[in-house]
Coordinates of C-alpha atoms (C1' of nucleotides) in Angstrom, one line a residue:
Chain A
M1 CA -110.6 -107.7 -66.0
S2 CA -112.4 -110.8 -64.4
L3 CA -111.3 -114.3 -64.0
E4 CA -115.2 -115.7 -64.6
P5 CA -116.0 -118.4 -65.7
W6 CA -114.7 -120.3 -62.1
D7 CA -114.9 -123.5 -63.9
E8 CA -111.8 -122.6 -66.2
L9 CA -109.8 -121.8 -63.0
R10 CA -110.8 -125.5 -61.8
T11 CA -109.2 -127.1 -64.8
A12 CA -106.3 -124.5 -64.8
L13 CA -105.8 -126.1 -61.4
Q14 CA -105.7 -129.6 -62.6
V15 CA -103.5 -128.7 -65.2
A16 CA -100.8 -127.7 -62.8
R17 CA -101.4 -130.5 -60.8
A18 CA -101.1 -133.1 -63.7
G19 CA -98.2 -131.1 -65.6
T20 CA -100.0 -132.4 -68.7
V21 CA -103.2 -131.4 -70.6
S22 CA -104.0 -135.0 -71.4
G23 CA -103.6 -135.8 -67.7
A24 CA -105.9 -133.2 -66.5
A25 CA -108.5 -133.8 -68.9
Q26 CA -108.2 -137.5 -67.8
R27 CA -109.0 -136.2 -64.1
L28 CA -111.5 -134.0 -65.0
G29 CA -113.4 -136.7 -67.1
V30 CA -113.5 -134.1 -70.2
H31 CA -111.7 -134.0 -73.4
H32 CA -108.2 -132.6 -73.4
A33 CA -109.4 -130.3 -76.3
T34 CA -111.5 -129.0 -73.9
V35 CA -108.8 -128.5 -71.7
I36 CA -106.9 -126.5 -74.2
R37 CA -109.6 -124.1 -74.9
H38 CA -110.4 -123.3 -71.2
I39 CA -106.9 -122.5 -70.8
D40 CA -106.5 -120.6 -74.0
G41 CA -109.6 -118.7 -73.0
L42 CA -108.7 -118.0 -69.6
E43 CA -105.5 -116.5 -70.9
D44 CA -107.2 -114.4 -73.4
R45 CA -109.3 -113.0 -71.0
L46 CA -106.8 -112.4 -68.4
G47 CA -104.1 -111.4 -71.2
V48 CA -101.7 -113.3 -69.1
K49 CA -99.9 -116.1 -70.3
L50 CA -100.4 -118.9 -67.3
F51 CA -98.4 -121.9 -68.7
Q52 CA -95.4 -122.3 -71.0
R53 CA -96.0 -124.6 -73.4
H54 CA -93.5 -127.2 -73.2
A55 CA -93.2 -130.3 -75.4
K56 CA -93.3 -132.6 -72.4
G57 CA -96.4 -130.9 -70.9
Y58 CA -97.4 -127.5 -69.6
A59 CA -95.3 -125.5 -66.8
L60 CA -96.6 -122.9 -64.6
T61 CA -95.4 -119.3 -65.1
E62 CA -95.5 -116.8 -62.6
A63 CA -98.7 -115.6 -62.9
G64 CA -100.2 -119.4 -63.6
R65 CA -98.6 -120.3 -60.1
M66 CA -100.5 -117.4 -58.4
L67 CA -103.7 -118.4 -60.1
T68 CA -103.5 -122.1 -59.4
D69 CA -102.6 -121.6 -55.8
G70 CA -106.0 -119.5 -55.3
A71 CA -107.8 -122.0 -57.1
A72 CA -106.2 -124.7 -54.9
E73 CA -107.3 -123.0 -51.6
A74 CA -110.8 -122.8 -53.3
E75 CA -111.0 -126.3 -54.0
A76 CA -110.1 -127.0 -50.5
R77 CA -112.8 -124.8 -49.0
F78 CA -115.3 -126.4 -51.7
D79 CA -114.3 -130.0 -50.2
K80 CA -114.4 -128.8 -46.8
L81 CA -118.3 -127.8 -47.9
A82 CA -118.9 -130.9 -49.7
A83 CA -118.1 -133.0 -46.6
R84 CA -120.3 -130.8 -44.4
L85 CA -123.5 -130.6 -46.9
D86 CA -122.9 -134.4 -47.1
M87 CA -123.3 -134.6 -43.5
L88 CA -125.9 -132.3 -43.1
Q89 CA -128.5 -134.0 -45.4
S90 CA -128.3 -137.3 -43.5
G91 CA -130.7 -138.3 -41.0
I92 CA -130.0 -140.5 -38.2
E93 CA -128.4 -143.1 -40.4
G94 CA -125.2 -143.7 -41.8
D95 CA -121.9 -143.0 -40.2
L96 CA -121.2 -141.1 -37.1
C97 CA -117.9 -140.2 -36.2
V98 CA -117.0 -139.2 -32.7
T99 CA -113.9 -138.2 -31.3
T100 CA -112.1 -137.9 -28.1
V101 CA -109.0 -138.5 -26.1
P102 CA -107.9 -141.5 -24.6
E103 CA -108.7 -141.0 -20.9
L104 CA -112.6 -140.6 -22.2
C105 CA -113.3 -143.4 -24.7
D106 CA -114.5 -145.8 -22.0
I107 CA -117.0 -143.4 -21.2
V108 CA -118.1 -142.7 -24.6
L109 CA -118.1 -146.2 -25.8
P110 CA -121.2 -147.0 -23.7
V111 CA -123.4 -144.0 -25.2
L112 CA -122.4 -145.0 -28.8
S113 CA -123.7 -148.5 -28.1
Q114 CA -126.8 -147.5 -26.9
L115 CA -127.4 -144.8 -29.7
R116 CA -126.3 -147.8 -32.3
A117 CA -129.2 -150.0 -30.4
D118 CA -131.6 -147.2 -30.5
N119 CA -131.1 -146.2 -34.3
P120 CA -130.0 -149.6 -36.2
Q121 CA -129.4 -147.4 -39.5
L122 CA -126.8 -146.1 -37.5
V123 CA -123.3 -146.9 -37.4
P124 CA -121.5 -144.9 -35.0
C125 CA -117.3 -144.6 -35.4
L126 CA -115.0 -143.5 -32.3
R127 CA -111.7 -142.0 -33.2
V128 CA -109.2 -141.6 -30.4
E129 CA -106.7 -138.8 -31.0
E130 CA -104.9 -136.2 -29.0
R131 CA -105.6 -133.3 -31.2
L132 CA -108.6 -131.7 -32.1
A133 CA -110.0 -133.2 -35.3
R134 CA -110.5 -130.8 -38.2
L135 CA -114.3 -130.6 -37.7
E136 CA -114.8 -128.4 -40.5
Y137 CA -113.1 -130.9 -42.7
G138 CA -115.7 -133.4 -41.9
E139 CA -113.2 -135.6 -40.1
A140 CA -115.6 -136.4 -37.2
H141 CA -119.4 -135.0 -36.6
L142 CA -118.6 -134.4 -32.6
A143 CA -115.7 -133.9 -30.7
L144 CA -115.1 -134.6 -27.0
R145 CA -112.4 -132.6 -25.4
A146 CA -111.1 -132.1 -21.6
G147 CA -108.8 -129.0 -20.3
A148 CA -109.3 -125.4 -21.5
R149 CA -112.4 -124.3 -23.5
P150 CA -111.7 -124.9 -27.3
T151 CA -111.6 -121.7 -29.1
E152 CA -111.9 -122.7 -32.8
P153 CA -113.9 -120.3 -34.9
D154 CA -117.3 -121.8 -36.5
N155 CA -117.1 -124.9 -33.9
V156 CA -120.2 -124.6 -31.3
V157 CA -118.9 -125.8 -28.1
Q158 CA -120.9 -126.8 -25.0
P159 CA -119.9 -127.2 -21.7
L160 CA -120.5 -130.9 -20.3
G161 CA -119.6 -130.2 -16.9
A162 CA -116.7 -131.3 -14.8
L163 CA -115.5 -135.0 -14.9
P164 CA -115.3 -136.6 -11.5
V165 CA -112.1 -137.9 -11.2
A166 CA -110.5 -139.9 -8.4
L167 CA -107.3 -141.6 -7.1
F168 CA -106.8 -145.4 -8.1
A169 CA -104.5 -148.2 -7.4
A170 CA -104.0 -151.5 -8.0
P171 CA -105.1 -154.2 -5.1
A172 CA -101.5 -155.7 -5.0
Y173 CA -100.1 -152.2 -4.6
L174 CA -102.3 -151.3 -1.8
E175 CA -101.4 -154.8 0.1
R176 CA -98.0 -154.3 -0.5
R177 CA -97.9 -150.6 0.7
G178 CA -100.9 -149.8 2.3
M179 CA -104.0 -147.9 2.0
P180 CA -103.3 -144.0 2.1
R181 CA -106.1 -142.4 4.5
T182 CA -104.8 -138.6 4.3
E183 CA -103.0 -136.5 1.6
A184 CA -100.3 -136.6 4.0
D185 CA -100.0 -140.4 3.7
L186 CA -99.6 -139.9 0.0
A187 CA -95.8 -138.3 0.6
D188 CA -94.9 -141.9 1.2
H189 CA -96.2 -143.7 -1.9
D190 CA -95.3 -144.3 -5.4
V191 CA -97.4 -142.4 -8.5
V192 CA -98.0 -143.0 -11.8
T193 CA -98.0 -139.5 -13.7
V194 CA -97.3 -137.7 -16.7
E195 CA -94.2 -136.2 -17.8
P196 CA -92.8 -133.2 -15.8
G197 CA -93.9 -130.0 -17.3
H198 CA -96.6 -131.6 -19.3
A199 CA -99.3 -131.3 -16.6
R200 CA -102.4 -129.8 -18.4
A201 CA -105.1 -131.5 -16.7
P202 CA -106.1 -130.1 -13.0
F203 CA -105.3 -133.2 -11.6
D204 CA -102.0 -133.7 -13.4
R205 CA -101.1 -130.3 -12.0
W206 CA -102.0 -131.4 -8.3
M207 CA -100.2 -134.4 -8.8
E208 CA -96.9 -132.4 -10.0
Q209 CA -97.2 -130.5 -6.8
H210 CA -98.1 -133.0 -4.6
A211 CA -96.3 -136.5 -5.6
R212 CA -93.1 -136.9 -3.9
H213 CA -91.8 -140.5 -5.5
V214 CA -92.9 -141.3 -9.0
G215 CA -93.0 -144.9 -10.0
L216 CA -93.2 -144.0 -13.7
H217 CA -93.9 -141.0 -16.2
S218 CA -95.4 -141.5 -19.6
N219 CA -96.9 -139.4 -22.2
D220 CA -99.8 -141.8 -22.7
R221 CA -102.6 -142.2 -20.9
T222 CA -103.3 -145.6 -21.5
T223 CA -99.7 -146.6 -20.3
L224 CA -100.3 -145.0 -17.0
L225 CA -103.6 -147.1 -16.6
A226 CA -101.5 -150.0 -17.5
A227 CA -98.7 -149.0 -14.9
M228 CA -101.5 -148.5 -12.2
R229 CA -102.9 -151.7 -13.0
A230 CA -99.1 -153.5 -12.7
G231 CA -98.8 -152.1 -9.1
L232 CA -96.3 -149.0 -10.2
G233 CA -98.3 -146.6 -8.2
L234 CA -101.4 -144.4 -7.4
G235 CA -102.7 -142.5 -10.2
F236 CA -106.1 -140.6 -11.6
A237 CA -108.6 -142.0 -13.5
P238 CA -112.4 -140.9 -13.9
A239 CA -114.0 -141.9 -10.9
S240 CA -116.9 -143.8 -13.3
L241 CA -114.0 -145.9 -14.1
Q242 CA -115.3 -149.7 -13.4
S243 CA -112.4 -152.6 -13.2
D244 CA -111.3 -155.1 -10.9
A245 CA -107.9 -154.5 -11.8
L246 CA -107.8 -151.0 -9.9
V247 CA -109.8 -149.9 -6.6
Q248 CA -110.5 -146.5 -5.8
V249 CA -108.5 -144.8 -2.9
M250 CA -109.5 -141.3 -2.6
P251 CA -113.0 -140.3 -3.6
P252 CA -113.4 -137.3 -6.2
R253 CA -112.8 -134.1 -5.4
P254 CA -113.6 -130.8 -7.2
D255 CA -110.0 -129.4 -7.4
W256 CA -109.4 -132.9 -9.6
S257 CA -112.1 -132.3 -12.0
A258 CA -111.4 -131.8 -15.6
E259 CA -113.9 -129.4 -17.4
L260 CA -115.4 -131.2 -20.2
W261 CA -116.2 -129.7 -23.5
L262 CA -118.7 -130.9 -26.5
V263 CA -117.9 -129.3 -29.6
T264 CA -119.7 -129.5 -33.2
H265 CA -119.2 -127.8 -36.2
V266 CA -121.6 -124.6 -36.6
D267 CA -123.1 -126.1 -39.6
L268 CA -123.7 -129.6 -38.2
H269 CA -124.7 -129.0 -34.5
R270 CA -128.4 -128.6 -35.4
S271 CA -128.7 -132.0 -37.5
P272 CA -130.7 -134.7 -36.3
K273 CA -127.9 -137.1 -36.1
V274 CA -125.6 -134.7 -34.3
Q275 CA -128.3 -133.8 -32.1
A276 CA -129.4 -137.5 -31.3
A277 CA -125.6 -137.9 -30.3
T278 CA -125.1 -134.6 -28.5
T279 CA -128.1 -135.6 -26.3
A280 CA -127.1 -138.9 -25.2
L281 CA -123.5 -137.9 -24.3
K282 CA -125.0 -135.2 -22.1
A283 CA -127.4 -137.3 -20.5
R284 CA -124.5 -139.5 -20.0
F285 CA -122.3 -137.0 -18.2
A286 CA -124.9 -135.5 -16.4
A287 CA -125.5 -139.1 -14.9
L288 CA -122.1 -139.5 -13.8
A289 CA -121.8 -136.2 -12.4
D290 CA -124.9 -137.1 -10.0
E291 CA -123.6 -140.6 -9.1
S292 CA -120.2 -138.6 -7.7
L293 CA -122.1 -136.7 -5.4
Chain B
M1 CA -120.9 -136.1 -54.2
S2 CA -119.4 -133.3 -55.4
L3 CA -120.5 -129.7 -56.0
E4 CA -118.9 -129.0 -59.6
P5 CA -119.3 -127.4 -61.8
W6 CA -118.1 -124.2 -59.8
D7 CA -120.0 -121.8 -62.1
E8 CA -123.2 -122.8 -60.5
L9 CA -121.8 -121.9 -57.2
R10 CA -121.2 -118.7 -58.4
T11 CA -124.6 -118.2 -59.7
A12 CA -125.9 -119.5 -56.5
L13 CA -124.0 -116.7 -54.6
Q14 CA -125.5 -114.1 -56.6
V15 CA -128.9 -115.6 -56.1
A16 CA -128.5 -115.7 -52.4
R17 CA -127.4 -111.9 -52.7
A18 CA -130.0 -110.5 -54.8
G19 CA -132.5 -112.8 -53.0
T20 CA -134.3 -112.9 -56.5
V21 CA -133.7 -115.0 -59.6
S22 CA -134.0 -112.2 -61.9
G23 CA -131.8 -110.2 -60.0
A24 CA -129.0 -112.8 -60.0
A25 CA -129.8 -112.9 -63.7
Q26 CA -129.3 -109.5 -64.2
R27 CA -126.1 -109.1 -62.0
L28 CA -124.5 -112.3 -64.0
G29 CA -125.7 -110.6 -67.3
V30 CA -127.4 -114.4 -68.0
H31 CA -131.1 -115.2 -68.7
H32 CA -133.4 -115.8 -65.7
A33 CA -133.9 -119.4 -67.0
T34 CA -130.3 -120.3 -66.8
V35 CA -130.1 -119.3 -63.4
I36 CA -133.2 -121.5 -62.7
R37 CA -131.1 -124.5 -64.4
H38 CA -128.1 -124.2 -62.4
I39 CA -130.1 -123.8 -58.9
D40 CA -131.8 -126.8 -59.5
G41 CA -128.9 -128.6 -61.3
L42 CA -126.7 -127.9 -57.9
E43 CA -129.7 -129.1 -55.9
D44 CA -130.2 -132.1 -57.7
R45 CA -126.4 -133.1 -57.8
L46 CA -126.3 -132.4 -54.3
G47 CA -129.5 -133.9 -53.1
V48 CA -130.1 -131.0 -50.8
K49 CA -132.5 -127.9 -51.1
L50 CA -130.4 -124.6 -51.1
F51 CA -133.3 -122.3 -51.5
Q52 CA -137.0 -122.1 -50.1
R53 CA -138.9 -121.1 -53.3
H54 CA -140.7 -118.1 -52.0
A55 CA -143.5 -116.2 -54.1
K56 CA -141.3 -113.0 -53.8
G57 CA -137.9 -114.6 -54.4
Y58 CA -135.6 -117.4 -53.5
A59 CA -134.5 -117.7 -49.3
L60 CA -131.7 -119.6 -48.4
T61 CA -132.4 -122.8 -46.3
E62 CA -129.3 -123.8 -44.0
A63 CA -127.6 -125.8 -46.5
G64 CA -127.6 -122.8 -48.9
R65 CA -126.1 -120.5 -46.3
M66 CA -123.5 -122.8 -45.8
L67 CA -122.9 -123.2 -49.3
T68 CA -123.1 -119.6 -50.4
D69 CA -120.8 -118.5 -47.4
G70 CA -118.3 -120.9 -48.9
A71 CA -118.6 -119.4 -52.4
A72 CA -118.5 -115.8 -50.9
E73 CA -115.1 -116.4 -49.5
A74 CA -114.0 -118.2 -52.7
E75 CA -115.0 -115.1 -54.7
A76 CA -113.3 -112.7 -52.2
R77 CA -110.3 -114.8 -53.0
F78 CA -110.6 -114.6 -56.6
D79 CA -111.0 -110.9 -56.4
K80 CA -108.0 -110.6 -54.6
L81 CA -105.8 -112.8 -57.4
A82 CA -107.7 -111.0 -60.1
A83 CA -106.2 -107.4 -58.5
R84 CA -102.6 -108.9 -57.9
L85 CA -102.8 -110.2 -61.8
D86 CA -104.0 -107.0 -63.0
M87 CA -101.0 -105.3 -61.3
L88 CA -98.6 -108.4 -62.1
Q89 CA -99.1 -107.9 -66.0
S90 CA -98.2 -104.2 -66.4
G91 CA -94.9 -103.0 -67.1
I92 CA -93.7 -100.2 -66.2
E93 CA -96.4 -98.1 -66.8
G94 CA -99.9 -97.2 -65.5
D95 CA -100.8 -96.7 -62.0
L96 CA -98.3 -97.2 -59.2
C97 CA -99.7 -96.9 -55.9
V98 CA -97.6 -96.5 -52.5
T99 CA -99.2 -96.2 -49.1
T100 CA -97.3 -94.4 -46.3
V101 CA -97.5 -92.9 -42.9
P102 CA -97.7 -88.7 -42.9
E103 CA -94.3 -88.1 -41.4
L104 CA -92.9 -90.0 -44.6
C105 CA -94.6 -88.6 -47.3
D106 CA -92.4 -85.6 -47.8
I107 CA -89.4 -87.8 -48.4
V108 CA -91.2 -90.2 -50.7
L109 CA -92.7 -87.7 -52.9
P110 CA -89.4 -86.6 -54.5
V111 CA -88.8 -90.0 -55.2
L112 CA -92.2 -90.6 -57.0
S113 CA -91.5 -87.2 -59.0
Q114 CA -88.4 -88.7 -60.3
L115 CA -89.8 -91.9 -61.2
R116 CA -92.8 -90.2 -63.0
A117 CA -90.0 -88.5 -64.7
D118 CA -88.0 -91.1 -65.8
N119 CA -90.9 -93.3 -66.8
P120 CA -93.3 -91.1 -68.7
Q121 CA -95.9 -93.9 -68.9
L122 CA -95.9 -94.2 -65.4
V123 CA -98.8 -92.6 -63.1
P124 CA -97.4 -92.5 -59.5
C125 CA -100.2 -92.4 -56.5
L126 CA -99.3 -91.9 -53.1
R127 CA -102.0 -93.0 -50.4
V128 CA -101.4 -91.6 -46.9
E129 CA -102.8 -94.0 -44.5
E130 CA -102.1 -95.2 -40.7
R131 CA -103.3 -98.3 -41.2
L132 CA -101.2 -100.9 -43.3
A133 CA -103.2 -101.2 -46.9
R134 CA -104.4 -104.4 -47.8
L135 CA -101.7 -105.3 -50.4
E136 CA -102.9 -108.5 -50.9
Y137 CA -106.3 -107.0 -52.2
G138 CA -104.4 -104.8 -54.6
E139 CA -105.2 -101.6 -52.7
A140 CA -101.4 -100.7 -53.3
H141 CA -98.2 -101.9 -54.7
L142 CA -96.0 -100.9 -51.8
A143 CA -96.1 -100.2 -48.3
L144 CA -93.7 -98.0 -46.4
R145 CA -93.9 -98.4 -43.1
A146 CA -92.1 -97.0 -39.8
G147 CA -91.6 -99.1 -36.2
A148 CA -92.1 -102.7 -35.6
R149 CA -91.1 -105.1 -38.7
P150 CA -94.6 -105.7 -40.1
T151 CA -95.3 -109.6 -40.0
E152 CA -98.3 -110.0 -42.6
P153 CA -98.0 -113.5 -44.3
D154 CA -97.4 -113.4 -48.1
N155 CA -95.8 -109.9 -47.8
V156 CA -92.1 -109.4 -48.3
V157 CA -90.8 -106.8 -46.2
Q158 CA -87.2 -105.2 -46.9
P159 CA -85.7 -103.2 -44.1
L160 CA -84.9 -99.6 -45.3
G161 CA -82.5 -98.8 -42.4
A162 CA -83.3 -96.3 -39.6
L163 CA -84.6 -92.9 -40.4
P164 CA -82.3 -90.0 -39.0
V165 CA -84.5 -88.2 -36.4
A166 CA -83.5 -84.7 -35.2
L167 CA -85.1 -82.2 -32.8
F168 CA -86.6 -79.0 -34.4
A169 CA -88.4 -75.9 -33.7
A170 CA -89.5 -72.8 -35.1
P171 CA -87.2 -69.8 -35.1
A172 CA -89.6 -67.3 -33.4
Y173 CA -89.9 -69.9 -30.6
L174 CA -86.0 -70.0 -30.4
E175 CA -85.6 -66.6 -30.5
R176 CA -88.4 -66.2 -27.5
R177 CA -87.2 -69.1 -25.5
G178 CA -83.3 -69.6 -26.3
M179 CA -81.7 -72.3 -27.9
P180 CA -81.1 -75.7 -25.9
R181 CA -77.7 -76.5 -25.8
T182 CA -77.7 -79.8 -23.9
E183 CA -80.3 -82.3 -23.1
A184 CA -80.6 -80.8 -19.6
D185 CA -81.9 -77.8 -20.9
L186 CA -84.7 -79.4 -22.6
A187 CA -86.4 -79.4 -19.0
D188 CA -86.8 -75.7 -19.3
H189 CA -88.9 -76.0 -22.7
D190 CA -92.3 -76.9 -24.0
V191 CA -92.8 -80.0 -26.7
V192 CA -95.4 -81.0 -28.7
T193 CA -95.7 -84.6 -29.1
V194 CA -98.2 -87.3 -29.4
E195 CA -100.8 -88.3 -26.8
P196 CA -99.7 -90.0 -23.4
G197 CA -99.4 -93.5 -23.8
H198 CA -99.8 -93.2 -27.7
A199 CA -96.0 -93.1 -27.9
R200 CA -95.0 -96.1 -30.6
A201 CA -91.9 -94.7 -32.1
P202 CA -88.5 -94.6 -30.4
F203 CA -88.4 -90.8 -30.3
D204 CA -91.8 -90.7 -29.1
R205 CA -91.2 -93.1 -26.2
W206 CA -88.0 -90.5 -25.6
M207 CA -89.9 -87.8 -25.4
E208 CA -92.5 -89.0 -23.1
Q209 CA -89.7 -90.0 -20.8
H210 CA -88.0 -86.7 -21.0
A211 CA -90.7 -84.0 -21.4
R212 CA -91.3 -81.9 -18.4
H213 CA -94.1 -79.0 -20.1
V214 CA -95.9 -80.2 -23.1
G215 CA -97.3 -77.6 -25.3
L216 CA -99.7 -79.7 -27.4
H217 CA -100.4 -83.1 -27.8
S218 CA -102.3 -84.4 -30.8
N219 CA -102.8 -87.7 -32.7
D220 CA -102.0 -86.0 -36.0
R221 CA -98.3 -86.0 -37.0
T222 CA -99.0 -83.2 -39.5
T223 CA -101.0 -81.1 -36.8
L224 CA -97.9 -81.7 -34.6
L225 CA -95.6 -80.2 -37.4
A226 CA -98.0 -77.3 -37.7
A227 CA -97.8 -76.7 -33.9
M228 CA -94.1 -76.6 -34.2
R229 CA -93.9 -74.0 -37.0
A230 CA -96.6 -72.1 -34.8
G231 CA -94.1 -71.7 -32.2
L232 CA -95.7 -74.1 -29.5
G233 CA -92.6 -75.9 -28.8
L234 CA -89.7 -78.3 -29.9
G235 CA -90.7 -81.5 -31.7
F236 CA -89.3 -84.4 -33.6
A237 CA -89.0 -84.9 -37.7
P238 CA -87.2 -86.8 -39.8
A239 CA -83.6 -84.9 -40.3
S240 CA -83.9 -84.6 -43.9
L241 CA -86.7 -82.2 -43.4
Q242 CA -86.1 -78.8 -45.3
S243 CA -88.3 -75.7 -44.1
D244 CA -87.7 -72.1 -43.7
A245 CA -90.2 -72.4 -40.7
L246 CA -88.5 -74.8 -38.9
V247 CA -84.7 -75.0 -37.8
Q248 CA -83.0 -78.1 -36.3
V249 CA -82.3 -77.6 -32.6
M250 CA -80.3 -80.8 -31.9
P251 CA -78.7 -83.2 -34.7
P252 CA -80.1 -86.5 -35.0
R253 CA -79.3 -89.7 -32.5
P254 CA -79.2 -93.4 -33.0
D255 CA -81.8 -93.9 -30.3
W256 CA -84.2 -91.6 -31.7
S257 CA -83.9 -93.2 -35.2
A258 CA -87.2 -95.1 -36.2
E259 CA -86.6 -98.3 -38.2
L260 CA -88.2 -98.2 -41.5
W261 CA -89.8 -101.2 -43.6
L262 CA -90.3 -101.5 -47.4
V263 CA -93.3 -104.1 -47.7
T264 CA -94.7 -105.6 -51.1
H265 CA -96.7 -108.3 -51.6
V266 CA -95.0 -111.7 -52.5
D267 CA -96.5 -111.9 -56.1
L268 CA -95.9 -108.6 -56.7
H269 CA -92.1 -107.7 -55.9
R270 CA -90.7 -109.0 -58.8
S271 CA -92.5 -107.4 -61.2
P272 CA -90.7 -104.5 -63.2
K273 CA -92.7 -101.7 -62.0
V274 CA -92.3 -102.5 -58.2
Q275 CA -88.8 -103.1 -58.7
A276 CA -87.9 -99.7 -60.2
A277 CA -89.7 -98.5 -57.2
T278 CA -87.9 -100.2 -54.7
T279 CA -84.7 -99.8 -55.9
A280 CA -85.6 -95.6 -56.2
L281 CA -86.8 -95.8 -52.7
K282 CA -83.9 -97.6 -51.3
A283 CA -81.5 -95.4 -52.8
R284 CA -83.4 -92.3 -51.8
F285 CA -83.0 -93.7 -47.9
A286 CA -79.3 -95.1 -48.2
A287 CA -78.7 -91.4 -49.3
L288 CA -80.6 -90.0 -46.4
A289 CA -78.6 -92.1 -43.7
D290 CA -75.3 -91.1 -45.6
E291 CA -76.3 -87.3 -45.2
S292 CA -76.7 -87.8 -41.2
L293 CA -73.5 -89.0 -40.7
Chain C
dT1 C1' -163.6 -108.3 -56.4
dA2 C1' -160.6 -107.0 -60.0
dT3 C1' -156.6 -105.6 -61.6
dA4 C1' -151.6 -105.0 -61.5
dT5 C1' -147.0 -106.5 -60.9
dG6 C1' -143.4 -108.7 -59.5
dC7 C1' -141.9 -113.7 -59.8
dT8 C1' -141.0 -118.3 -61.4
dT9 C1' -142.0 -122.3 -64.7
dT10 C1' -141.5 -124.3 -69.3
dG11 C1' -141.3 -125.2 -74.1
dC12 C1' -139.0 -124.3 -78.4
dG13 C1' -135.2 -122.7 -81.8
dT14 C1' -130.2 -121.0 -81.8
dC15 C1' -125.7 -120.8 -80.8
dC16 C1' -122.0 -122.2 -78.1
dT17 C1' -119.4 -125.6 -76.2
dT18 C1' -117.9 -130.3 -76.3
dG19 C1' -116.3 -134.4 -78.1
dC20 C1' -114.1 -136.8 -81.7
dA21 C1' -110.7 -137.8 -85.0
dC22 C1' -106.9 -136.9 -87.3
dG23 C1' -102.3 -134.5 -87.9
dA24 C1' -98.1 -132.7 -85.9
dT25 C1' -94.3 -132.9 -82.8
dA26 C1' -91.1 -134.2 -79.7
dC27 C1' -88.5 -137.7 -77.0
dC28 C1' -87.3 -142.6 -76.1
dA29 C1' -85.9 -147.0 -77.0
dT30 C1' -84.4 -151.0 -80.1
Chain D
dA1 C1' -82.1 -144.7 -88.2
dT2 C1' -86.8 -146.3 -87.4
dG3 C1' -90.5 -147.4 -84.9
dG4 C1' -93.5 -146.5 -80.8
dT5 C1' -95.6 -143.6 -77.6
dA6 C1' -96.1 -139.8 -74.9
dT7 C1' -97.3 -135.3 -75.7
dC8 C1' -100.1 -130.9 -78.0
dG9 C1' -102.9 -128.4 -81.6
dT10 C1' -107.1 -128.1 -85.0
dG11 C1' -111.3 -128.9 -88.3
dC12 C1' -115.8 -130.9 -88.2
dA13 C1' -120.3 -132.6 -86.3
dA14 C1' -123.4 -133.1 -82.5
dG15 C1' -125.2 -132.3 -78.2
dG16 C1' -126.3 -129.7 -74.7
dA17 C1' -126.7 -125.0 -72.6
dC18 C1' -128.9 -120.7 -73.5
dG19 C1' -131.9 -116.9 -74.7
dC20 C1' -136.5 -116.0 -76.1
dA21 C1' -141.4 -115.3 -75.4
dA22 C1' -145.6 -117.1 -73.4
dA23 C1' -148.0 -118.9 -69.4
dG24 C1' -148.7 -119.7 -64.5
dC25 C1' -148.7 -118.3 -59.9
dA26 C1' -148.7 -115.2 -55.7
dT27 C1' -149.2 -110.9 -53.3
dA28 C1' -150.6 -106.6 -53.4
dT29 C1' -153.3 -102.7 -54.5
dA30 C1' -157.6 -100.2 -56.0

DNA sequence: TATATGCTTTGCGTCCTTGCACGATACCAT
DNA sequence: ATGGTATCGTGCAAGGACGCAAAGCATATA
């Protein structure tokens, strides 16, 4: 007993989804007679009733549920596959989707801008998300992550080195509270940082240990930057940050640095488009590391 | 872009496996020309070359590898499905495959025997394996496990209660070394048990802590029983053990008992055949627990 | 160099699958 | 009650996919 041909599984899945033969036929773009014949053929070959013929449509039996569950998983797998193939076949043109965390988008943005200038056919897209995008689903070509080395299977992760992180504050704040010179001076200052217990990055953990007075907690990094600009306290930011509203209070230190990772899907990381993006990003981050020396 | 119809994926998979169109055609039971047409159609629809036409056959491209990998996973999933459906559709007849660990087969065997007597059409099969059989692959209908509660997804696990475990020895051994009366007496006796550090079951751990003189180590439970019969020392066995060669030295104790679990696949545990087996096994083990009170 | 042996490719006739149309049935609203 | 609107089921004709056989091609062997 075998459940070939696979096409009939697909129609069975659509019948299960639609609940009616006609609906499934419409979605599949075939005649409803064809759908009936597929289901009948499948049931005959399997010797099991997959659907209960109801006046209002087809209802799944236990066996039918099993089969369509399996078919649904296969369909999802094939969809992923199609998305990846779609990406693979394109040259340096069309969409290029990069995802990263909020902290890094200021650094990534110029790279994408340059990439677009060099390749007029390329339209870059920068998605900012905390979670790691499902690269195997084709949600993104590239992901830029900070922190622990990502371990997803089928993803190739390349080290981007450490991101220099420095301590910043608003000029108004420094005018009011003075410029801290040594680590000991920090005890007298307010800081803005992540919520207690949520420190993940090295600099956040450092802050958690050294901060005495907290001006503001937030789960959102952008909010923290805004709080720093508003003069609520000292805070960490990438050393490359260029802003009139914030000045560097202390230079980058190795134990503050966050490890950066460039992660792509195995099947995509050799495609020309992704290659172009990775080399550009690598160059940019190498330059950042040099600057901070 | 879509990779329907699914049948063409299946032929592509076979071409990748066989390496030649002719070989794939033979495996699929279709003509060479059909295979070629499927591949060509797939490539046209996808716009990607899946195979490099070599004089000696078809070689996978990068895209082809991706696609056939996905197809292979789907095929494996469908195979599982077919196996489960095969099992589901049968009544209380045909094969009934039960797997368990060596320690328990003496207890399970009479149940299967009774089951066979009650259902002439049923031919039971008892597979003895240390590892948990892949129930989703249709390797077995039922698995009987001891120890920690199994956690496989898609498996329904039912508690069978605790298996009463007692301390046994060969009559010849007891004649030579005397009958231990108290726990303290055990210090003067030889024991046979599993290898150090491999104690998993409660009674094995207990033995590891209390045993002073070890007569024999073995990784194989059957060997341990043989060693007990040969008079190499005291050892644990299910309290239900009936044997002229071994006598019970100490009655079952709660802290020796091993938790038992009856595990089936979700899609199968409601089928009449599996139901018949589970009720019979449950009754048997409930009776065992009562006896030892 | 010639021969042989695989393979792929292509043209043609046939069979199977599909699409179409019509009929049957059940449910709902007027 | 009756017309309307869904649904599923089946006979018949057309088109597309299949199998067959011959041709083309490349590599290996004598």
